[in-house]
Amino acid sequence: MRIVFMGTPDFAVPCLEKILADGHEVPAVFTQPDKPVGRHATLTPPPVKQLALSHGIPVYQPTKMRDGTVAAQLQALAPDCLVVVAYGRILPQAILDVPPKGCINIHGSLLPKYRGAAPIQWSVINGEAVTGVTSMYMDAGMDTGDIIDTITTPIGENETAGELFERLAPLGAELLGRTLHAIENGTAQRTPQDNSRATMAPMLEKGMGRLDFTRPARELHNLVRGMNPWPGCTCTAGGKTLKVHETRLAAGHGAPGELLSLSPVTVACGEDALQLITVQPEGKPRMSAPDWLRGARLQKGDHLG
């Protein structure tokens, strides 16, 4: 088939690779504009753009989707199908109407659960035991289109959102491959979503990562996992901000935030306790929690806030 691809981050790269490996024709790729990255704000192309250019595929990076320009460009490109994976923009109906075989989206959850921008992170934050990827026909709503196919996978008790991203990306490519094969053969299924079961997964914000030790340890452990690698979780220790990268559930009881043990570093929560594994003090690189504690001059019975 002749497929125009829309995607931006690392998560979308395996899907574009799969389309090319399966021999589909890709006349163009649409992706977000280049963005400044790092301390020196170096203008950097998105991963999908880098892959497209390495294959000699023309790249479009529009800043507007509703002025008719993109719809006209797509009409000129005349794709059979449009594939969208983590593009980062909502497509108007004028664009969705262009390809005769429809617009296909690969979404990082088992729809209708976790519609929105951060499905993988919220699956972890909410302590889900199972997640997956969904292929669907796009409509004008936010991840509301008819489901074509799914792949499921368990979530590890200590797995971070970043680790889950890395596992789901190739599963998304596998799912896309068999979805496009079904569309090409005319065997693709359409199952309307049960909107009564829908949940939302809005974008994360830095303020969501404050650790409130009055909450149960499991909730905080899930929050740390779900906010890793971005935006991360923080607490205060000795009047300074401490970023918490990795934790484990632990036994123990005490006042919320109380240091119950220095080896391993264990903090009391509203229910049970949390072991700190990897942390990052203000202005310093990440390190093991015991290494941090040796320089922090905190004692058993002190409190983190």
Short mmCIF file of C-alpha atoms in Angstrom, two decimals:
data_model
loop_
_atom_site.label_atom_id
_atom_site.label_comp_id
_atom_site.label_asym_id
_atom_site.label_seq_id
_atom_site.Cartn_x
_atom_site.Cartn_y
_atom_site.Cartn_z
CA MET A 1 0.00 0.00 0.00
CA ARG A 2 0.91 3.65 -0.33
CA ILE A 3 1.15 4.95 3.25
CA VAL A 4 1.81 8.40 4.67
CA PHE A 5 3.22 8.16 8.20
CA MET A 6 2.69 10.67 11.02
CA GLY A 7 4.76 10.28 14.19
CA THR A 8 7.37 12.02 16.30
CA PRO A 9 9.20 10.29 19.24
CA ASP A 10 11.21 7.11 19.71
CA PHE A 11 8.00 5.16 20.36
CA ALA A 12 6.93 5.71 16.73
CA VAL A 13 10.23 4.68 15.12
CA PRO A 14 9.70 0.87 15.11
CA CYS A 15 6.32 1.37 13.41
CA LEU A 16 7.86 3.33 10.54
CA GLU A 17 10.63 0.73 10.31
CA LYS A 18 7.98 -2.02 10.09
CA ILE A 19 6.12 -0.24 7.29
CA LEU A 20 9.33 0.05 5.29
CA ALA A 21 10.44 -3.52 6.03
CA ASP A 22 7.09 -4.86 4.83
CA GLY A 23 7.59 -3.18 1.48
CA HIS A 24 4.92 -0.48 1.66
CA GLU A 25 5.50 2.72 -0.30
CA VAL A 26 6.00 5.78 1.95
CA PRO A 27 5.81 8.99 -0.13
CA ALA A 28 6.11 11.29 2.91
CA VAL A 29 6.42 11.50 6.68
CA PHE A 30 4.83 14.18 8.87
CA THR A 31 6.41 14.97 12.24
CA GLN A 32 6.64 17.74 14.82
CA PRO A 33 9.03 20.68 14.25
CA ASP A 34 12.64 20.37 15.43
CA LYS A 35 13.06 21.38 19.08
CA PRO A 36 15.94 22.68 21.22
CA VAL A 37 17.48 19.91 23.34
CA GLY A 38 20.01 19.93 26.19
CA ARG A 39 21.76 22.65 28.15
CA HIS A 40 22.87 24.40 24.96
CA ALA A 41 19.38 24.21 23.40
CA THR A 42 20.68 22.56 20.24
CA LEU A 43 17.94 22.38 17.61
CA THR A 44 17.34 18.65 17.16
CA PRO A 45 15.12 16.77 14.69
CA PRO A 46 12.62 14.25 16.11
CA PRO A 47 13.63 10.56 15.92
CA VAL A 48 11.02 9.87 13.22
CA LYS A 49 12.45 12.63 11.03
CA GLN A 50 15.95 11.23 11.43
CA LEU A 51 14.77 7.78 10.30
CA ALA A 52 12.80 9.19 7.37
CA LEU A 53 15.73 11.24 6.10
CA SER A 54 18.04 8.23 6.35
CA HIS A 55 15.70 6.49 3.88
CA GLY A 56 15.38 9.52 1.63
CA ILE A 57 11.72 10.08 2.50
CA PRO A 58 10.41 13.67 2.23
CA VAL A 59 9.54 15.14 5.64
CA TYR A 60 6.81 17.68 6.42
CA GLN A 61 6.77 19.54 9.76
CA PRO A 62 3.62 21.68 9.82
CA THR A 63 2.78 23.95 12.73
CA LYS A 64 -0.93 24.12 11.86
CA MET A 65 -3.31 21.29 11.01
CA ARG A 66 -6.62 23.10 10.44
CA ASP A 67 -5.85 25.71 7.78
CA GLY A 68 -6.30 23.28 4.90
CA THR A 69 -2.62 23.11 3.96
CA VAL A 70 -1.94 19.61 5.32
CA ALA A 71 -5.19 18.27 3.85
CA ALA A 72 -4.17 19.63 0.43
CA GLN A 73 -0.69 18.14 0.77
CA LEU A 74 -2.16 14.75 1.62
CA GLN A 75 -4.55 14.89 -1.34
CA ALA A 76 -1.56 15.52 -3.60
CA LEU A 77 0.35 12.61 -2.00
CA ALA A 78 -2.69 10.36 -2.57
CA PRO A 79 -2.04 7.72 0.13
CA ASP A 80 -4.15 4.59 0.42
CA CYS A 81 -3.80 4.79 4.19
CA LEU A 82 -2.56 7.21 6.85
CA VAL A 83 -0.73 5.73 9.86
CA VAL A 84 -0.45 7.86 13.00
CA VAL A 85 1.75 6.87 15.96
CA ALA A 86 2.43 9.35 18.80
CA TYR A 87 2.30 12.29 16.40
CA GLY A 88 1.28 14.75 19.10
CA ARG A 89 -1.44 16.60 17.19
CA ILE A 90 -5.19 16.12 16.81
CA LEU A 91 -6.19 15.64 13.17
CA PRO A 92 -9.28 17.45 11.84
CA GLN A 93 -11.92 15.62 9.84
CA ALA A 94 -10.66 17.14 6.58
CA ILE A 95 -7.42 15.17 7.01
CA LEU A 96 -9.09 11.99 8.21
CA ASP A 97 -11.28 11.98 5.09
CA VAL A 98 -8.35 11.91 2.63
CA PRO A 99 -7.10 8.27 2.55
CA PRO A 100 -9.64 5.81 1.08
CA LYS A 101 -8.58 2.97 3.39
CA GLY A 102 -8.74 5.15 6.48
CA CYS A 103 -6.44 6.59 9.13
CA ILE A 104 -4.90 4.03 11.49
CA ASN A 105 -3.55 4.81 14.94
CA ILE A 106 -1.36 2.70 17.22
CA HIS A 107 -2.12 3.62 20.85
CA GLY A 108 -0.14 2.57 23.93
CA SER A 109 -2.99 1.14 26.01
CA LEU A 110 -5.89 -1.29 25.82
CA LEU A 111 -8.61 1.07 24.71
CA PRO A 112 -11.01 2.38 25.84
CA LYS A 113 -8.84 2.64 28.98
CA TYR A 114 -6.30 5.45 29.02
CA ARG A 115 -7.31 7.64 26.14
CA GLY A 116 -5.04 10.66 25.76
CA ALA A 117 -1.43 11.79 25.71
CA ALA A 118 0.17 9.65 28.46
CA PRO A 119 -1.43 6.19 28.47
CA ILE A 120 1.73 4.28 29.33
CA GLN A 121 2.62 6.49 32.29
CA TRP A 122 -0.89 6.42 33.77
CA SER A 123 -1.12 2.65 33.41
CA VAL A 124 1.92 2.43 35.67
CA ILE A 125 0.86 5.22 38.06
CA ASN A 126 -2.50 3.53 38.59
CA GLY A 127 -0.87 0.18 39.34
CA GLU A 128 -2.27 -1.74 36.37
CA ALA A 129 -1.08 -5.34 36.13
CA VAL A 130 -1.73 -5.62 32.38
CA THR A 131 -1.56 -3.19 29.46
CA GLY A 132 -0.89 -3.40 25.75
CA VAL A 133 -1.24 -1.67 22.39
CA THR A 134 -4.33 -1.05 20.31
CA SER A 135 -4.77 -0.42 16.60
CA MET A 136 -7.85 1.57 15.66
CA TYR A 137 -9.54 3.51 12.90
CA MET A 138 -9.24 7.18 13.80
CA ASP A 139 -12.20 9.51 14.09
CA ALA A 140 -12.49 13.14 15.18
CA GLY A 141 -12.53 12.24 18.91
CA MET A 142 -9.62 11.68 21.30
CA ASP A 143 -8.77 7.98 20.81
CA THR A 144 -12.45 7.10 20.35
CA GLY A 145 -12.35 5.26 17.01
CA ASP A 146 -13.29 1.66 16.29
CA ILE A 147 -10.77 -0.93 17.53
CA ILE A 148 -9.12 -3.17 14.94
CA ASP A 149 -6.77 -5.34 17.02
CA THR A 150 -4.79 -5.48 20.29
CA ILE A 151 -1.72 -7.05 21.87
CA THR A 152 -1.57 -7.43 25.67
CA THR A 153 1.42 -7.66 28.02
CA PRO A 154 1.88 -7.76 31.82
CA ILE A 155 3.43 -4.84 33.70
CA GLY A 156 6.22 -5.77 36.10
CA GLU A 157 5.85 -4.77 39.76
CA ASN A 158 8.97 -2.60 39.55
CA GLU A 159 8.81 -1.71 35.83
CA THR A 160 9.07 2.00 35.05
CA ALA A 161 7.14 3.88 32.40
CA GLY A 162 10.37 4.29 30.45
CA GLU A 163 11.01 0.56 30.49
CA LEU A 164 7.42 -0.13 29.46
CA PHE A 165 7.75 2.34 26.57
CA GLU A 166 10.72 0.33 25.30
CA ARG A 167 8.74 -2.92 25.45
CA LEU A 168 5.54 -1.56 23.92
CA ALA A 169 7.21 0.16 20.95
CA PRO A 170 8.15 -3.11 19.16
CA LEU A 171 4.79 -4.62 20.11
CA GLY A 172 3.15 -1.62 18.44
CA ALA A 173 5.17 -2.29 15.30
CA GLU A 174 4.14 -5.97 15.35
CA LEU A 175 0.50 -4.98 15.76
CA LEU A 176 0.74 -2.40 12.97
CA GLY A 177 2.20 -4.97 10.59
CA ARG A 178 -0.66 -7.41 11.02
CA THR A 179 -3.24 -4.58 11.02
CA LEU A 180 -2.02 -3.23 7.68
CA HIS A 181 -1.99 -6.77 6.29
CA ALA A 182 -5.63 -7.18 7.33
CA ILE A 183 -6.60 -3.81 5.84
CA GLU A 184 -4.87 -4.66 2.58
CA ASN A 185 -6.70 -8.02 2.44
CA GLY A 186 -10.04 -6.53 3.44
CA THR A 187 -10.23 -8.63 6.63
CA ALA A 188 -9.73 -5.89 9.24
CA GLN A 189 -12.33 -5.94 12.02
CA ARG A 190 -14.12 -2.90 13.46
CA THR A 191 -15.25 -3.04 17.09
CA PRO A 192 -16.84 0.13 18.52
CA GLN A 193 -15.40 1.18 21.87
CA ASP A 194 -17.49 0.90 25.02
CA ASN A 195 -17.43 4.54 26.09
CA SER A 196 -18.78 3.65 29.55
CA ARG A 197 -15.42 1.96 30.28
CA ALA A 198 -13.27 4.82 29.04
CA THR A 199 -10.63 6.45 31.25
CA MET A 200 -8.36 9.38 30.44
CA ALA A 201 -4.58 9.74 30.48
CA PRO A 202 -3.76 13.47 30.39
CA MET A 203 -0.25 14.87 29.95
CA LEU A 204 1.98 14.73 33.03
CA GLU A 205 3.11 17.85 34.85
CA LYS A 206 6.08 18.38 37.15
CA GLY A 207 3.90 19.18 40.14
CA MET A 208 2.39 15.70 40.05
CA GLY A 209 5.65 14.19 41.26
CA ARG A 210 5.69 15.49 44.83
CA LEU A 211 5.90 12.52 47.21
CA ASP A 212 3.31 12.75 49.99
CA PHE A 213 4.38 10.16 52.54
CA THR A 214 0.94 10.14 54.15
CA ARG A 215 -0.17 8.10 51.13
CA PRO A 216 0.24 4.29 51.00
CA ALA A 217 3.68 3.05 49.98
CA ARG A 218 2.29 1.18 46.97
CA GLU A 219 0.74 4.37 45.56
CA LEU A 220 4.05 6.22 45.92
CA HIS A 221 6.01 3.32 44.40
CA ASN A 222 3.67 3.33 41.40
CA LEU A 223 3.99 7.11 41.11
CA VAL A 224 7.80 6.93 41.09
CA ARG A 225 7.67 4.22 38.40
CA GLY A 226 5.14 6.10 36.29
CA MET A 227 6.99 9.42 36.46
CA ASN A 228 10.30 7.81 35.43
CA PRO A 229 12.02 9.08 33.33
CA TRP A 230 9.96 12.32 33.17
CA PRO A 231 9.10 14.44 35.04
CA GLY A 232 10.34 12.45 38.04
CA CYS A 233 9.35 12.42 41.69
CA THR A 234 10.74 14.59 44.50
CA CYS A 235 10.65 15.05 48.25
CA THR A 236 12.57 17.21 50.69
CA ALA A 237 15.39 15.94 52.88
CA GLY A 238 17.30 18.18 55.26
CA GLY A 239 15.67 21.23 53.72
CA LYS A 240 16.82 20.34 50.19
CA THR A 241 15.03 18.80 47.22
CA LEU A 242 15.73 15.13 46.61
CA LYS A 243 14.75 13.50 43.32
CA VAL A 244 13.71 9.87 43.74
CA HIS A 245 14.34 7.71 40.67
CA GLU A 246 13.80 4.18 41.94
CA THR A 247 12.03 2.59 44.91
CA ARG A 248 10.86 -0.76 46.25
CA LEU A 249 8.01 -1.71 48.58
CA ALA A 250 9.13 -2.51 52.12
CA ALA A 251 7.70 -3.57 55.45
CA GLY A 252 7.67 -1.09 58.29
CA HIS A 253 5.55 1.32 60.30
CA GLY A 254 6.12 4.81 61.62
CA ALA A 255 5.15 8.43 61.24
CA PRO A 256 4.79 9.35 57.53
CA GLY A 257 8.19 10.39 56.17
CA GLU A 258 10.16 8.92 59.09
CA LEU A 259 13.47 7.25 58.27
CA LEU A 260 12.93 3.77 59.65
CA SER A 261 16.23 2.33 58.50
CA LEU A 262 19.51 3.66 57.11
CA SER A 263 20.54 0.37 55.50
CA PRO A 264 18.52 -0.11 53.38
CA VAL A 265 17.16 3.44 53.29
CA THR A 266 13.52 2.95 54.28
CA VAL A 267 10.84 5.62 54.77
CA ALA A 268 7.52 5.16 56.56
CA CYS A 269 4.37 5.92 54.60
CA GLY A 270 0.68 6.20 55.47
CA GLU A 271 0.54 2.45 54.90
CA ASP A 272 3.67 0.25 54.94
CA ALA A 273 7.04 1.72 53.89
CA LEU A 274 9.12 2.63 50.85
CA GLN A 275 12.74 1.69 50.24
CA LEU A 276 14.74 4.29 48.32
CA ILE A 277 17.05 2.68 45.75
CA THR A 278 18.32 5.45 43.46
CA VAL A 279 18.12 9.17 44.21
CA GLN A 280 19.53 12.48 43.02
CA PRO A 281 20.38 15.26 45.48
CA GLU A 282 20.10 18.91 44.46
CA GLY A 283 22.87 19.86 42.04
CA LYS A 284 24.41 16.38 41.97
CA PRO A 285 24.25 13.30 39.73
CA ARG A 286 22.01 10.36 40.54
CA MET A 287 23.44 7.87 43.03
CA SER A 288 22.45 4.98 45.24
CA ALA A 289 20.37 5.93 48.25
CA PRO A 290 23.01 4.64 50.74
CA ASP A 291 25.68 6.80 49.05
CA TRP A 292 23.41 9.84 49.32
CA LEU A 293 22.60 9.15 52.95
CA ARG A 294 26.25 8.97 53.93
CA GLY A 295 26.69 12.58 52.85
CA ALA A 296 23.28 13.85 53.93
CA ARG A 297 23.95 13.56 57.67
CA LEU A 298 20.48 12.27 58.40
CA GLN A 299 19.75 9.85 61.25
CA LYS A 300 17.22 7.17 61.90
CA GLY A 301 14.05 8.90 63.08
CA ASP A 302 14.60 12.02 60.91
CA HIS A 303 11.86 12.90 58.48
CA LEU A 304 11.59 13.36 54.73
CA GLY A 305 8.89 15.74 53.56
#
